[in-house]
Coordinates of C-alpha atoms in Angstrom, one line a residue:
M1 CA 31.1 21.2 47.4
Q2 CA 27.6 20.2 46.4
R3 CA 28.1 16.6 47.8
L4 CA 29.4 18.1 51.1
L5 CA 26.3 20.3 51.4
Q6 CA 24.1 17.3 50.7
F7 CA 25.9 15.3 53.4
A8 CA 25.6 18.1 55.9
S9 CA 21.9 18.4 55.2
S10 CA 21.3 14.7 55.7
A11 CA 23.3 14.8 59.0
L12 CA 21.3 17.8 60.2
E13 CA 18.1 15.9 59.4
A14 CA 19.2 12.9 61.4
V15 CA 20.1 15.1 64.4
T16 CA 16.7 16.8 64.3
D17 CA 15.0 13.5 64.3
A18 CA 17.0 12.3 67.2
L19 CA 16.4 15.4 69.3
G20 CA 12.8 15.9 68.5
P21 CA 11.2 12.5 68.0
T22 CA 7.9 13.5 69.4
R23 CA 7.2 16.1 66.7
S24 CA 8.7 14.4 63.7
Q25 CA 7.5 10.9 64.4
A26 CA 4.1 12.0 65.5
N27 CA 3.6 13.8 62.2
P28 CA 5.2 11.6 59.4
R29 CA 3.2 13.6 56.9
R30 CA 4.9 16.8 57.9
K31 CA 8.3 15.1 57.8
A32 CA 7.7 13.8 54.3
L33 CA 6.6 17.2 53.2
L34 CA 9.8 18.8 54.5
K35 CA 11.9 16.2 52.8
F36 CA 9.9 16.7 49.6
K37 CA 10.5 20.5 49.7
R38 CA 14.2 20.0 50.3
N39 CA 14.5 17.8 47.2
W40 CA 12.6 20.3 45.1
D41 CA 14.6 23.3 46.5
A42 CA 17.8 21.5 45.6
V43 CA 16.6 21.1 42.0
T44 CA 15.5 24.8 41.7
K45 CA 18.7 26.1 43.3
F46 CA 20.8 24.1 40.9
Y47 CA 19.2 25.6 37.8
D48 CA 19.1 29.0 39.3
G49 CA 22.7 28.8 40.2
L50 CA 23.7 27.9 36.6
I51 CA 22.7 31.4 35.3
S52 CA 23.9 33.4 38.3
P53 CA 26.9 35.8 37.9
S54 CA 28.6 34.2 40.9
F55 CA 28.6 30.8 39.2
R56 CA 30.2 32.2 36.1
S57 CA 32.9 34.0 38.2
R58 CA 33.7 30.9 40.3
N59 CA 33.7 28.4 37.4
N60 CA 35.3 30.2 34.5
S61 CA 36.4 26.8 33.0
V62 CA 32.9 25.2 33.4
D63 CA 30.3 25.8 30.7
P64 CA 26.9 26.0 32.4
L65 CA 25.4 24.4 29.3
D66 CA 27.7 21.3 29.6
N67 CA 26.0 18.0 30.1
A68 CA 28.5 17.3 33.0
C69 CA 26.7 19.9 35.1
L70 CA 23.7 17.6 35.5
E71 CA 25.9 14.7 36.6
T72 CA 27.8 16.7 39.2
G73 CA 24.7 18.4 40.5
Q74 CA 22.8 15.1 41.3
V75 CA 19.6 16.6 39.9
E76 CA 18.4 13.2 38.9
D77 CA 18.7 11.9 42.5
H78 CA 16.6 14.7 43.8
L79 CA 13.9 14.3 41.1
M80 CA 13.6 10.6 41.7
G81 CA 13.4 11.4 45.4
L82 CA 10.3 13.5 44.7
I83 CA 8.6 10.5 43.1
T84 CA 9.7 8.1 45.9
I85 CA 8.1 10.4 48.5
L86 CA 4.9 10.7 46.5
Q87 CA 4.7 6.9 46.1
Q88 CA 5.4 6.3 49.8
E89 CA 2.7 8.8 50.7
E90 CA 0.2 7.1 48.4
Q91 CA 1.0 3.7 49.9
R92 CA 0.7 5.0 53.4
N93 CA -2.7 6.5 52.8
N94 CA -3.9 3.3 51.1
S95 CA -3.0 1.4 54.2
I96 CA -5.2 3.6 56.4
S97 CA -8.8 2.4 56.4
D98 CA -10.3 5.9 57.0
S99 CA -8.1 7.7 54.5
A100 CA -11.1 8.7 52.3
G101 CA -11.1 12.4 51.7
M102 CA -7.6 12.8 53.2
V103 CA -5.5 15.4 51.4
D104 CA -1.9 14.2 50.5
S105 CA 0.3 17.0 51.7
C106 CA 3.2 16.3 49.3
L107 CA 0.9 15.8 46.3
E108 CA -0.9 19.0 47.3
Y109 CA 2.3 20.9 47.4
F110 CA 3.4 19.3 44.1
L111 CA 0.2 20.6 42.4
E112 CA -0.1 24.0 44.0
D113 CA 3.6 24.9 43.5
R114 CA 3.2 23.9 39.8
V115 CA 6.3 21.7 39.9
L116 CA 5.6 20.3 36.5
D117 CA 5.2 23.8 35.0
K118 CA 8.8 24.6 35.9
L119 CA 10.2 21.2 35.0
C120 CA 8.6 21.0 31.6
A121 CA 9.7 24.6 30.9
L122 CA 13.3 23.5 31.7
G123 CA 13.0 20.4 29.6
S124 CA 11.6 22.3 26.6
V125 CA 14.7 24.5 26.3
N126 CA 17.0 21.6 27.2
R127 CA 19.6 23.7 29.1
P128 CA 21.9 22.4 30.1
P129 CA 21.9 19.6 27.4
G130 CA 20.4 16.5 28.9
T131 CA 17.7 18.3 30.8
M132 CA 15.0 17.2 28.3
K133 CA 16.0 13.6 28.7
L134 CA 16.0 14.0 32.5
V135 CA 12.5 15.6 32.6
L136 CA 11.1 12.9 30.2
S137 CA 12.5 10.2 32.5
F138 CA 10.9 11.9 35.5
L139 CA 7.5 12.0 33.8
V140 CA 7.6 8.4 32.8
R141 CA 8.5 7.3 36.3
L142 CA 5.9 9.7 37.8
F143 CA 2.9 8.4 35.8
E144 CA 4.0 4.8 36.2
S145 CA 4.5 5.0 40.0
V146 CA 1.8 7.3 41.2
H147 CA -1.7 6.0 40.7
Q148 CA -3.5 9.1 41.8
P149 CA -5.5 10.8 38.9
L150 CA -2.9 13.4 38.1
L151 CA -3.7 14.2 34.4
P152 CA -7.1 15.8 35.1
Q153 CA -5.2 18.5 37.1
M154 CA -4.6 21.6 35.0
S155 CA -1.1 22.0 36.6
V156 CA -0.2 18.6 35.2
H157 CA -1.8 18.1 31.7
Q158 CA -1.1 21.7 30.5
P159 CA 2.8 21.6 30.9
V160 CA 2.9 18.0 29.8
F161 CA 1.0 18.9 26.6
Q162 CA 3.4 21.8 25.9
L163 CA 6.4 19.6 26.4
I164 CA 5.1 16.8 24.1
R165 CA 4.4 19.4 21.4
V166 CA 7.9 20.7 21.6
C167 CA 9.4 17.2 21.5
A168 CA 7.1 16.2 18.6
E169 CA 8.2 19.2 16.6
M170 CA 11.8 18.3 17.2
V171 CA 11.3 14.7 16.0
G172 CA 9.4 16.0 12.9
S173 CA 12.1 18.5 12.1
V174 CA 14.7 15.6 12.1
T175 CA 12.4 13.6 9.8
Q176 CA 12.2 16.5 7.3
E177 CA 15.7 17.9 7.8
P178 CA 18.1 15.0 8.7
T179 CA 21.1 17.5 8.9
S180 CA 19.6 19.3 11.9
S181 CA 20.8 18.4 15.4
P182 CA 18.0 18.8 17.9
A183 CA 17.7 17.2 21.3
L184 CA 15.6 14.3 20.0
R185 CA 16.7 12.1 17.2
M186 CA 15.3 8.7 16.4
G187 CA 17.5 6.0 17.9
D188 CA 18.9 8.2 20.7
P189 CA 18.2 7.3 24.3
A190 CA 16.2 10.5 24.9
C191 CA 14.0 9.7 22.0
S192 CA 13.3 6.2 23.4
I193 CA 12.3 7.7 26.7
F194 CA 10.0 10.1 24.8
V195 CA 8.3 7.1 23.2
Q196 CA 7.9 5.5 26.6
L197 CA 6.2 8.6 27.9
L198 CA 3.8 8.7 25.0
C199 CA 3.0 5.0 25.6
V200 CA 2.4 5.5 29.3
L201 CA 0.0 8.4 28.6
C202 CA -1.8 6.3 26.0
K203 CA -2.2 3.6 28.5
K204 CA -3.8 6.1 30.9
L205 CA -6.1 7.2 28.0
V206 CA -7.2 3.6 27.4
E207 CA -8.0 3.2 31.0
N208 CA -10.0 6.5 31.0
P209 CA -11.0 7.7 27.5
D210 CA -12.3 11.0 29.0
L211 CA -8.7 12.1 29.2
L212 CA -8.7 12.5 25.4
D213 CA -9.8 16.1 25.7
F214 CA -6.6 17.1 27.5
F215 CA -4.5 16.0 24.5
Q216 CA -6.4 17.7 21.7
G217 CA -5.4 21.0 20.3
D218 CA -6.9 23.2 17.6
T219 CA -5.4 23.0 14.2
S220 CA -4.9 25.9 11.8
G221 CA -7.8 27.0 9.7
G222 CA -10.4 25.8 12.1
E223 CA -10.2 22.2 11.0
S224 CA -10.8 19.1 13.2
R225 CA -8.9 19.1 16.5
E226 CA -5.4 17.6 16.5
F227 CA -4.8 14.5 18.7
L228 CA -1.3 15.4 20.0
L229 CA -0.3 11.9 21.3
F230 CA -1.0 10.5 17.8
T231 CA 0.9 13.3 16.1
A232 CA 3.9 12.6 18.3
L233 CA 3.7 8.8 17.8
L234 CA 3.2 8.8 14.0
P235 CA 6.9 9.2 13.0
F236 CA 7.8 6.2 15.1
I237 CA 4.9 4.2 13.9
R238 CA 5.6 5.0 10.3
D239 CA 9.4 5.2 10.0
S240 CA 11.0 3.3 13.0
N241 CA 11.8 -0.4 12.7
D242 CA 13.5 -0.8 16.1
S243 CA 12.1 -1.4 19.5
D244 CA 10.8 2.2 19.7
G245 CA 8.7 1.6 16.5
D246 CA 7.4 -1.7 17.8
L247 CA 6.4 -0.1 21.1
A248 CA 4.7 2.8 19.2
R249 CA 2.8 0.4 17.0
N250 CA 1.6 -1.7 19.9
T251 CA 0.4 1.4 21.6
L252 CA -1.5 2.4 18.5
L253 CA -3.2 -1.0 18.5
Q254 CA -4.5 -0.2 22.0
L255 CA -5.7 3.3 20.9
V256 CA -7.7 2.1 17.9
Q257 CA -10.0 0.1 20.2
I258 CA -11.4 3.4 21.7
P259 CA -14.4 4.6 19.7
R260 CA -13.6 8.3 20.1
V261 CA -10.0 7.8 19.0
C262 CA -11.1 5.8 15.9
A263 CA -13.4 8.7 15.0
L264 CA -10.4 11.0 15.1
F265 CA -8.2 8.6 13.1
V266 CA -10.8 8.2 10.3
H267 CA -10.3 11.9 9.4
S268 CA -6.5 11.8 9.9
P269 CA -3.7 10.8 7.5
L270 CA -2.9 7.7 9.6
C271 CA -4.0 5.0 7.3
R272 CA -2.6 6.5 4.1
E273 CA 0.8 7.3 5.6
L274 CA 1.2 3.8 7.1
V275 CA 0.2 2.1 3.8
H276 CA 2.7 4.3 1.9
S277 CA 5.4 3.3 4.3
L278 CA 4.6 -0.3 3.8
C279 CA 4.8 0.1 0.0
S280 CA 8.2 1.7 0.4
Q281 CA 9.4 -1.2 2.5
F282 CA 8.2 -3.7 -0.1
R283 CA 10.0 -1.9 -2.9
S284 CA 13.3 -2.0 -1.0
L285 CA 13.2 -5.7 -0.2
P286 CA 16.3 -7.7 -1.5
V287 CA 15.9 -10.1 -4.3
C288 CA 15.6 -13.7 -3.1
V289 CA 18.3 -16.2 -4.1
G290 CA 17.0 -19.7 -3.7
P291 CA 13.7 -21.0 -2.4
Q292 CA 13.8 -19.2 0.9
L293 CA 13.5 -15.5 2.0
P294 CA 16.9 -13.9 2.8
K295 CA 17.7 -13.5 6.5
A296 CA 17.9 -9.7 6.3
E297 CA 16.8 -7.1 8.8
S298 CA 14.7 -5.4 6.1
V299 CA 12.8 -8.6 5.5
R300 CA 12.2 -9.1 9.3
A301 CA 11.0 -5.5 9.6
F302 CA 8.7 -5.8 6.6
L303 CA 7.0 -9.0 7.9
N304 CA 6.6 -7.4 11.3
R305 CA 4.9 -4.5 9.7
V306 CA 2.5 -6.8 7.8
R307 CA 1.6 -8.5 11.1
F308 CA 0.9 -5.1 12.5
F309 CA -1.5 -4.3 9.7
N310 CA -3.2 -7.7 10.4
S311 CA -3.6 -6.9 14.1
F312 CA -4.8 -3.4 13.2
S313 CA -7.6 -4.7 11.0
R314 CA -8.6 -7.2 13.7
L315 CA -8.7 -4.7 16.6
A316 CA -9.7 -1.4 15.1
R317 CA -13.4 -0.3 15.0
D318 CA -15.2 -1.2 11.8
C319 CA -15.0 2.1 10.0
L320 CA -11.3 2.5 10.6
A321 CA -10.5 -1.1 9.9
E322 CA -12.4 -0.9 6.6
Q323 CA -10.6 2.3 5.6
M324 CA -7.2 0.7 6.3
V325 CA -7.9 -2.5 4.4
N326 CA -9.3 -0.6 1.4
L327 CA -6.1 1.4 1.2
L328 CA -4.1 -1.7 1.6
V329 CA -5.9 -3.3 -1.3
I330 CA -5.7 -0.3 -3.6
D331 CA -2.2 1.1 -2.8
F332 CA -0.3 -2.0 -1.6
F333 CA -1.8 -5.1 -3.2
E334 CA -2.9 -3.7 -6.5
G335 CA -0.4 -0.9 -6.7
V336 CA 2.8 -2.6 -5.6
V337 CA 2.5 -6.4 -5.1
K338 CA 0.6 -7.2 -8.3
P339 CA 3.0 -5.5 -10.7
A340 CA 5.9 -7.3 -9.0
V341 CA 4.2 -10.7 -9.3
V342 CA 3.1 -10.4 -12.9
Q343 CA 6.4 -9.0 -14.3
T344 CA 8.4 -10.9 -16.8
N345 CA 11.8 -11.1 -15.1
E346 CA 11.8 -14.7 -13.7
Q347 CA 14.1 -14.1 -10.8
S348 CA 12.2 -11.1 -9.7
V349 CA 8.9 -12.9 -10.1
V350 CA 10.2 -15.8 -7.9
S351 CA 11.2 -13.3 -5.2
A352 CA 7.9 -11.5 -5.4
T353 CA 6.0 -14.8 -5.1
L354 CA 8.0 -15.8 -2.1
Y355 CA 7.2 -12.5 -0.4
L356 CA 3.5 -12.9 -1.4
R357 CA 3.5 -16.3 0.3
S358 CA 4.8 -14.7 3.5
I359 CA 2.2 -11.9 3.3
V360 CA -0.6 -14.4 2.9
E361 CA 0.7 -16.4 5.9
C362 CA 0.5 -13.2 8.0
C363 CA -3.1 -12.4 7.0
T364 CA -5.3 -14.0 9.6
A365 CA -7.7 -11.2 10.5
P366 CA -11.1 -12.0 8.9
L367 CA -11.5 -8.7 7.0
L368 CA -7.9 -8.6 5.7
L369 CA -7.8 -12.3 4.9
H370 CA -11.0 -12.0 2.8
E371 CA -9.7 -9.0 0.9
C372 CA -6.4 -10.8 0.3
S373 CA -8.2 -13.8 -1.0
V374 CA -10.3 -11.6 -3.3
F375 CA -7.2 -9.9 -4.5
L376 CA -5.6 -13.2 -5.5
L377 CA -8.7 -15.0 -6.8
G378 CA -11.4 -12.5 -7.6
R379 CA -14.8 -12.2 -6.0
A380 CA -16.9 -15.3 -5.9
S381 CA -20.7 -15.6 -6.0
S382 CA -22.6 -18.1 -3.8
C383 CA -23.0 -21.5 -5.4
G384 CA -26.2 -23.5 -5.0
P385 CA -29.8 -23.5 -6.0
N386 CA -31.0 -22.3 -2.6
S387 CA -28.2 -19.7 -2.0
H388 CA -28.9 -16.1 -1.5
A389 CA -27.1 -15.0 -4.6
D390 CA -26.1 -11.5 -5.3
P391 CA -27.9 -9.8 -8.3
N392 CA -24.5 -9.6 -10.0
A393 CA -23.8 -13.3 -9.3
A394 CA -23.4 -14.3 -12.9
A395 CA -20.9 -11.5 -13.6
D396 CA -19.0 -12.3 -10.4
S397 CA -18.8 -16.0 -11.3
V398 CA -17.4 -15.3 -14.7
A399 CA -14.9 -12.9 -13.1
I400 CA -13.7 -15.8 -11.0
H401 CA -12.2 -17.5 -14.1
S402 CA -11.3 -14.3 -15.9
H403 CA -9.4 -12.8 -13.0
P404 CA -5.9 -12.1 -14.5
L405 CA -3.9 -12.7 -11.4
R406 CA -5.8 -15.9 -10.5
A407 CA -5.2 -17.2 -14.0
T408 CA -1.5 -16.3 -13.9
L409 CA -0.9 -18.1 -10.6
I410 CA -2.8 -21.2 -11.6
A411 CA -0.8 -21.4 -14.9
R412 CA 2.5 -21.1 -12.9
I413 CA 1.7 -24.3 -10.9
N414 CA 3.1 -26.2 -13.9
S415 CA 5.8 -23.7 -14.8
L416 CA 9.0 -25.0 -16.3
N417 CA 10.8 -23.0 -13.7
E418 CA 10.8 -25.3 -10.7
E419 CA 11.4 -22.5 -8.2
L420 CA 8.5 -20.4 -9.6
S421 CA 6.2 -23.5 -9.5
V422 CA 7.1 -24.4 -5.9
A423 CA 6.8 -20.7 -4.8
T424 CA 3.3 -20.5 -6.4
L425 CA 2.2 -23.8 -4.8
H426 CA 3.3 -22.3 -1.5
V427 CA 1.0 -19.3 -2.0
F428 CA -2.0 -21.5 -2.6
D429 CA -1.0 -23.7 0.4
A430 CA -0.8 -20.6 2.6
L431 CA -4.2 -19.4 1.5
L432 CA -5.9 -22.8 2.0
S433 CA -4.2 -23.2 5.4
H434 CA -6.5 -20.4 6.7
Q435 CA -9.5 -22.5 5.9
Q436 CA -11.1 -19.4 4.4
E437 CA -14.5 -20.2 2.8
H438 CA -14.0 -17.8 -0.1
A439 CA -10.8 -19.5 -1.2
F440 CA -12.4 -23.0 -1.2
R441 CA -15.5 -21.8 -3.0
N442 CA -13.5 -19.9 -5.7
L443 CA -10.9 -22.6 -6.4
V444 CA -12.9 -25.8 -6.3
L445 CA -16.4 -25.8 -4.8
C446 CA -18.1 -23.4 -7.3
R447 CA -17.1 -25.7 -10.2
L448 CA -17.9 -29.0 -8.4
A449 CA -21.3 -27.6 -7.4
S450 CA -22.2 -27.2 -11.0
L451 CA -21.7 -31.0 -11.6
S452 CA -24.2 -33.7 -10.9
L453 CA -22.0 -35.5 -8.4
P454 CA -23.9 -37.9 -6.1
S455 CA -24.3 -36.9 -2.5
P456 CA -21.8 -39.0 -0.5
Q457 CA -23.2 -41.4 2.1
D458 CA -20.0 -43.0 3.4
M459 CA -17.0 -41.0 2.3
F460 CA -14.5 -42.5 4.7
L461 CA -11.6 -44.7 3.6
D462 CA -12.1 -48.4 3.3
P463 CA -8.9 -50.6 3.3
I464 CA -10.7 -53.3 1.2
V465 CA -11.5 -50.7 -1.5
F466 CA -8.0 -49.4 -1.5
R467 CA -6.6 -52.9 -1.8
T468 CA -8.8 -53.3 -4.8
H469 CA -7.5 -50.3 -6.6
F470 CA -3.9 -50.6 -5.4
P471 CA -3.2 -54.3 -5.0
S472 CA 0.6 -53.9 -4.7
V473 CA 3.4 -53.8 -2.3
A474 CA 2.0 -50.7 -0.6
A475 CA -1.3 -52.5 0.1
D476 CA 0.4 -55.6 1.3
S477 CA 2.9 -53.8 3.5
A478 CA 2.7 -54.2 7.3
G479 CA 0.8 -51.4 8.9
F480 CA -1.2 -50.4 5.8
D481 CA -4.5 -51.3 7.4
S482 CA -3.7 -49.3 10.6
Y483 CA -2.6 -46.4 8.5
I484 CA -5.9 -46.4 6.5
Y485 CA -8.0 -46.7 9.6
D486 CA -6.1 -43.9 11.3
A487 CA -6.7 -41.7 8.2
E488 CA -10.4 -42.7 8.4
G489 CA -10.6 -41.4 12.0
Q490 CA -9.0 -38.1 10.9
T491 CA -11.4 -37.8 8.0
A492 CA -14.4 -38.5 10.3
M493 CA -13.2 -35.8 12.7
F494 CA -13.0 -33.1 9.9
F495 CA -16.3 -34.3 8.4
H496 CA -18.0 -33.9 11.7
S497 CA -17.1 -30.2 11.7
Y498 CA -19.0 -29.8 8.5
K499 CA -22.2 -29.4 10.4
T500 CA -21.0 -26.2 12.1
C501 CA -18.7 -24.8 9.3
W502 CA -21.0 -25.1 6.3
T503 CA -24.7 -24.5 5.9
Q504 CA -27.1 -27.2 4.8
R505 CA -27.6 -25.7 1.4
D506 CA -24.1 -26.6 0.5
T507 CA -24.8 -30.4 0.7
A508 CA -26.7 -30.4 -2.6
A509 CA -25.2 -29.8 -6.0
A510 CA -26.1 -26.6 -7.7
S511 CA -28.2 -26.8 -10.8
G512 CA -27.7 -23.8 -13.1
S513 CA -24.6 -22.3 -11.4
V514 CA -22.9 -19.9 -13.7
C515 CA -19.3 -21.0 -14.6
E516 CA -17.0 -20.4 -17.5
P517 CA -18.1 -22.7 -20.4
S518 CA -14.5 -23.4 -21.5
A519 CA -13.3 -24.4 -18.0
P520 CA -12.5 -28.1 -17.5
L521 CA -15.1 -30.0 -15.5
E522 CA -12.9 -30.2 -12.4
G523 CA -12.0 -26.6 -12.7
H524 CA -8.7 -24.8 -13.6
F525 CA -7.2 -25.2 -10.2
L526 CA -7.8 -28.9 -9.7
R527 CA -6.8 -29.6 -13.3
A528 CA -3.4 -27.9 -12.7
L529 CA -2.9 -29.8 -9.5
L530 CA -3.7 -33.1 -11.1
D531 CA -1.4 -32.3 -14.0
R532 CA 1.4 -31.6 -11.5
L533 CA 0.6 -34.8 -9.6
G534 CA 0.9 -36.8 -12.9
G535 CA 4.6 -35.8 -13.1
F536 CA 5.1 -36.7 -9.4
L537 CA 8.0 -39.1 -10.1
D538 CA 10.0 -36.5 -12.0
L539 CA 9.6 -33.6 -9.6
S540 CA 11.8 -32.5 -6.7
I541 CA 11.0 -33.5 -3.1
S542 CA 10.2 -29.9 -2.2
S543 CA 7.6 -29.7 -5.0
N544 CA 6.0 -33.0 -4.0
L545 CA 5.8 -32.1 -0.3
V546 CA 3.9 -28.9 -0.9
L547 CA 1.7 -30.5 -3.6
T548 CA 0.6 -33.4 -1.4
G549 CA 0.2 -30.8 1.4
I550 CA -2.4 -28.9 -0.8
F551 CA -4.3 -32.1 -1.5
A552 CA -4.3 -32.8 2.3
R553 CA -5.8 -29.4 3.0
L554 CA -8.4 -29.9 0.3
A555 CA -9.3 -33.3 1.8
Q556 CA -9.7 -31.7 5.2
C557 CA -12.2 -29.2 3.9
P558 CA -15.5 -30.1 5.7
H559 CA -17.6 -30.1 2.5
P560 CA -19.2 -33.3 1.2
L561 CA -18.8 -32.5 -2.5
L562 CA -15.1 -32.1 -2.1
H563 CA -14.9 -35.2 0.1
A564 CA -16.7 -37.2 -2.5
Y565 CA -14.4 -36.0 -5.3
L566 CA -11.2 -36.6 -3.4
L567 CA -11.8 -39.5 -1.1
D568 CA -14.5 -41.7 -2.7
V569 CA -12.6 -44.0 -5.0
R570 CA -15.8 -45.5 -6.2
L571 CA -17.3 -42.2 -7.3
A572 CA -18.4 -42.2 -11.0
V573 CA -17.3 -39.0 -12.8
P574 CA -17.9 -38.0 -16.4
A575 CA -15.6 -39.5 -19.0
E576 CA -13.9 -36.1 -19.7
M577 CA -13.3 -35.4 -16.1
R578 CA -10.4 -36.7 -14.1
S579 CA -10.5 -37.7 -10.4
L580 CA -7.7 -37.9 -7.8
A581 CA -8.2 -41.7 -7.6
E582 CA -7.7 -42.0 -11.4
V583 CA -4.5 -40.0 -11.4
L584 CA -3.2 -42.0 -8.5
Q585 CA -3.9 -45.2 -10.3
Q586 CA -2.0 -44.0 -13.4
L587 CA 0.8 -42.9 -11.2
Y588 CA 0.8 -46.2 -9.4
Q589 CA 1.2 -48.1 -12.7
R590 CA 4.2 -45.9 -13.6
V591 CA 5.7 -46.7 -10.2
I592 CA 5.4 -50.4 -10.9
Q593 CA 7.0 -50.1 -14.3
R594 CA 10.0 -48.2 -12.8
A595 CA 10.3 -50.6 -10.0
E596 CA 11.2 -53.4 -12.4
D597 CA 14.3 -51.4 -13.4
I598 CA 15.5 -50.7 -9.8
P599 CA 17.8 -53.3 -8.3
E600 CA 16.8 -54.6 -4.9
F601 CA 13.6 -52.6 -5.1
E602 CA 11.8 -54.3 -2.2
W603 CA 14.8 -53.7 0.2
C604 CA 15.0 -50.0 -0.8
F605 CA 11.2 -49.7 -0.3
A606 CA 11.3 -51.3 3.1
R607 CA 14.2 -49.1 4.2
T608 CA 12.3 -46.0 3.1
Q609 CA 9.2 -47.1 4.9
L610 CA 11.2 -47.7 8.1
A611 CA 12.8 -44.3 7.9
M612 CA 9.6 -42.5 7.4
G613 CA 7.9 -44.5 10.2
V614 CA 10.6 -43.4 12.7
R615 CA 10.1 -39.8 11.8
R616 CA 6.4 -40.1 12.1
V617 CA 6.7 -41.4 15.6
A618 CA 9.0 -38.6 16.6
I619 CA 6.6 -36.0 15.1
A620 CA 3.5 -37.5 16.5
C621 CA 4.8 -37.0 20.0
C622 CA 4.7 -33.2 19.7
A623 CA 2.4 -32.4 16.8
S624 CA -1.3 -31.7 16.7
Q625 CA -3.8 -34.0 15.2
E626 CA -4.2 -31.7 12.2
L627 CA -0.5 -31.7 11.5
C628 CA -0.4 -35.5 11.8
A629 CA -3.2 -35.8 9.3
I630 CA -1.3 -33.6 6.8
L631 CA 1.9 -35.7 7.3
Q632 CA -0.1 -38.9 6.8
A633 CA -1.5 -37.6 3.5
K634 CA 2.0 -36.8 2.3
K635 CA 3.4 -40.1 3.5
N636 CA 0.7 -42.0 1.4
L637 CA 2.5 -40.8 -1.8
L638 CA 6.0 -40.4 -0.6
A639 CA 6.3 -43.9 0.9
T640 CA 5.4 -45.2 -2.5
V641 CA 8.0 -43.3 -4.6
S642 CA 10.8 -42.1 -2.4
G643 CA 12.9 -45.2 -2.9
F644 CA 12.6 -45.2 -6.6
K645 CA 14.8 -42.3 -7.5

């Protein structure tokens, strides 16, 4: 019957247009208004009819609260028709050059008749079931399609505010009482639409921060005013790992760039609740079996959450970013990650170290990366005679070497457990890959700066010098000279960046730097790496790859002291101190000895070189110069020993 009435209404409208073209076509605004009223009247009559006695007497078998009522009543079509008319009216007015000051008749009726007051009231009670979802969809489409400033209007922001509050209370009740069955439950389509509405409103707020006042309500006890949009988004930001949660977190990243919003968040439970949620996720991660992270949904969700915190610390205003990072350090890194990494169960330690590597890889924001480095290594003081050292520099420098977690990780580089050793090397490789100054100073530069190493004049590789130190098959092989000259060019490129990445005071060695007296001259970290490199022929290929990768990253650090120690094979070092060239010479002699026991050694070596050269060509076509430099550093060792095993 309803469809028949709608068809008759459309036919009558067509006849009216045909008989009276002058009036209807001469005034399209009036025609649009009539059509707008008909759509709205159809909606109101539908809901009024559901509660009328005549409806109940005619439809004894139909429950007026049944969801099917909405489908048969075509309410959605009429509501979407309202938006279409408003959108067409806006486009028509925009096309008229002298439309300034023109009053939109449909929009005026929409506001004066308080359409949203009635719709939001219907959505709040959700009768019949599905009305809330329908109203939320209408609001999303309305604010996305109509670009007129609707929210400043009292007849718009007040009913929207009340509807959002009702919906937020429903979502909160489900979080606290999962057995309840309200209209909104996480994962339901209606809840997804609610998140979309919140995100659309937050986008409007980013465009015009003055709208913030319309979404603030007084809290009980006369405390600071509640930011309703944040209150509604928080359960999804904190607890949801699906697309709704991702959308909510991306919206929050937009909000934290607004100064007024950051001021509200600083005094809210936002940071603490988010960090506690991250801690719970970490505790529920599965134990890793093997050298890789498990391909589980919980792992993916956890790493996405870590990336969210990284983006938050980069985009948020200083006060809020510092608050979040401080809580991350105290509650997450110190409270959850550290106990997992230093425990005694080897399998659990390997898993925690693998997760730690992934966390370090995700930390790229300067503030978070620095605090992550400090968590792993301790706080470092500036090294150098002309440095602006902190008054507590001596204590800090000693703390570098007495930092328990740092000492534990360095000791595990040479662990008898191969998986634990490789996982730990990956943690250092991930940290050094960020080229973060604190990590390089803490691990190598502070110690090297205390030595009287000569300032390098020409640190670049010389094929003649290399032939002198390694006068073997490797030095006589075809392409060796071109490989060395290519490495020289890469080194020159990174050394050139020294002028912009490091201050001039770092070129001189530091006299009187405070370092741990019992530490080896090259430092604990370099000593552990050189010890590991000494057993290169007996290690797995995965261990050797990450080990040579770390040396490559150190060699690319644009600091002359480190360049001299790693790349200058003519550098004279104290007798009790080892250098990379010395360890490579010893390794080379062991290679020559083993080669005598391998049948057809030269043929195996040539075949390995050819295979690695083919891979290098394939990679060089698509890799960056930096990646090629790392691969070349690895190849320098692997080409020598891969054919011997």
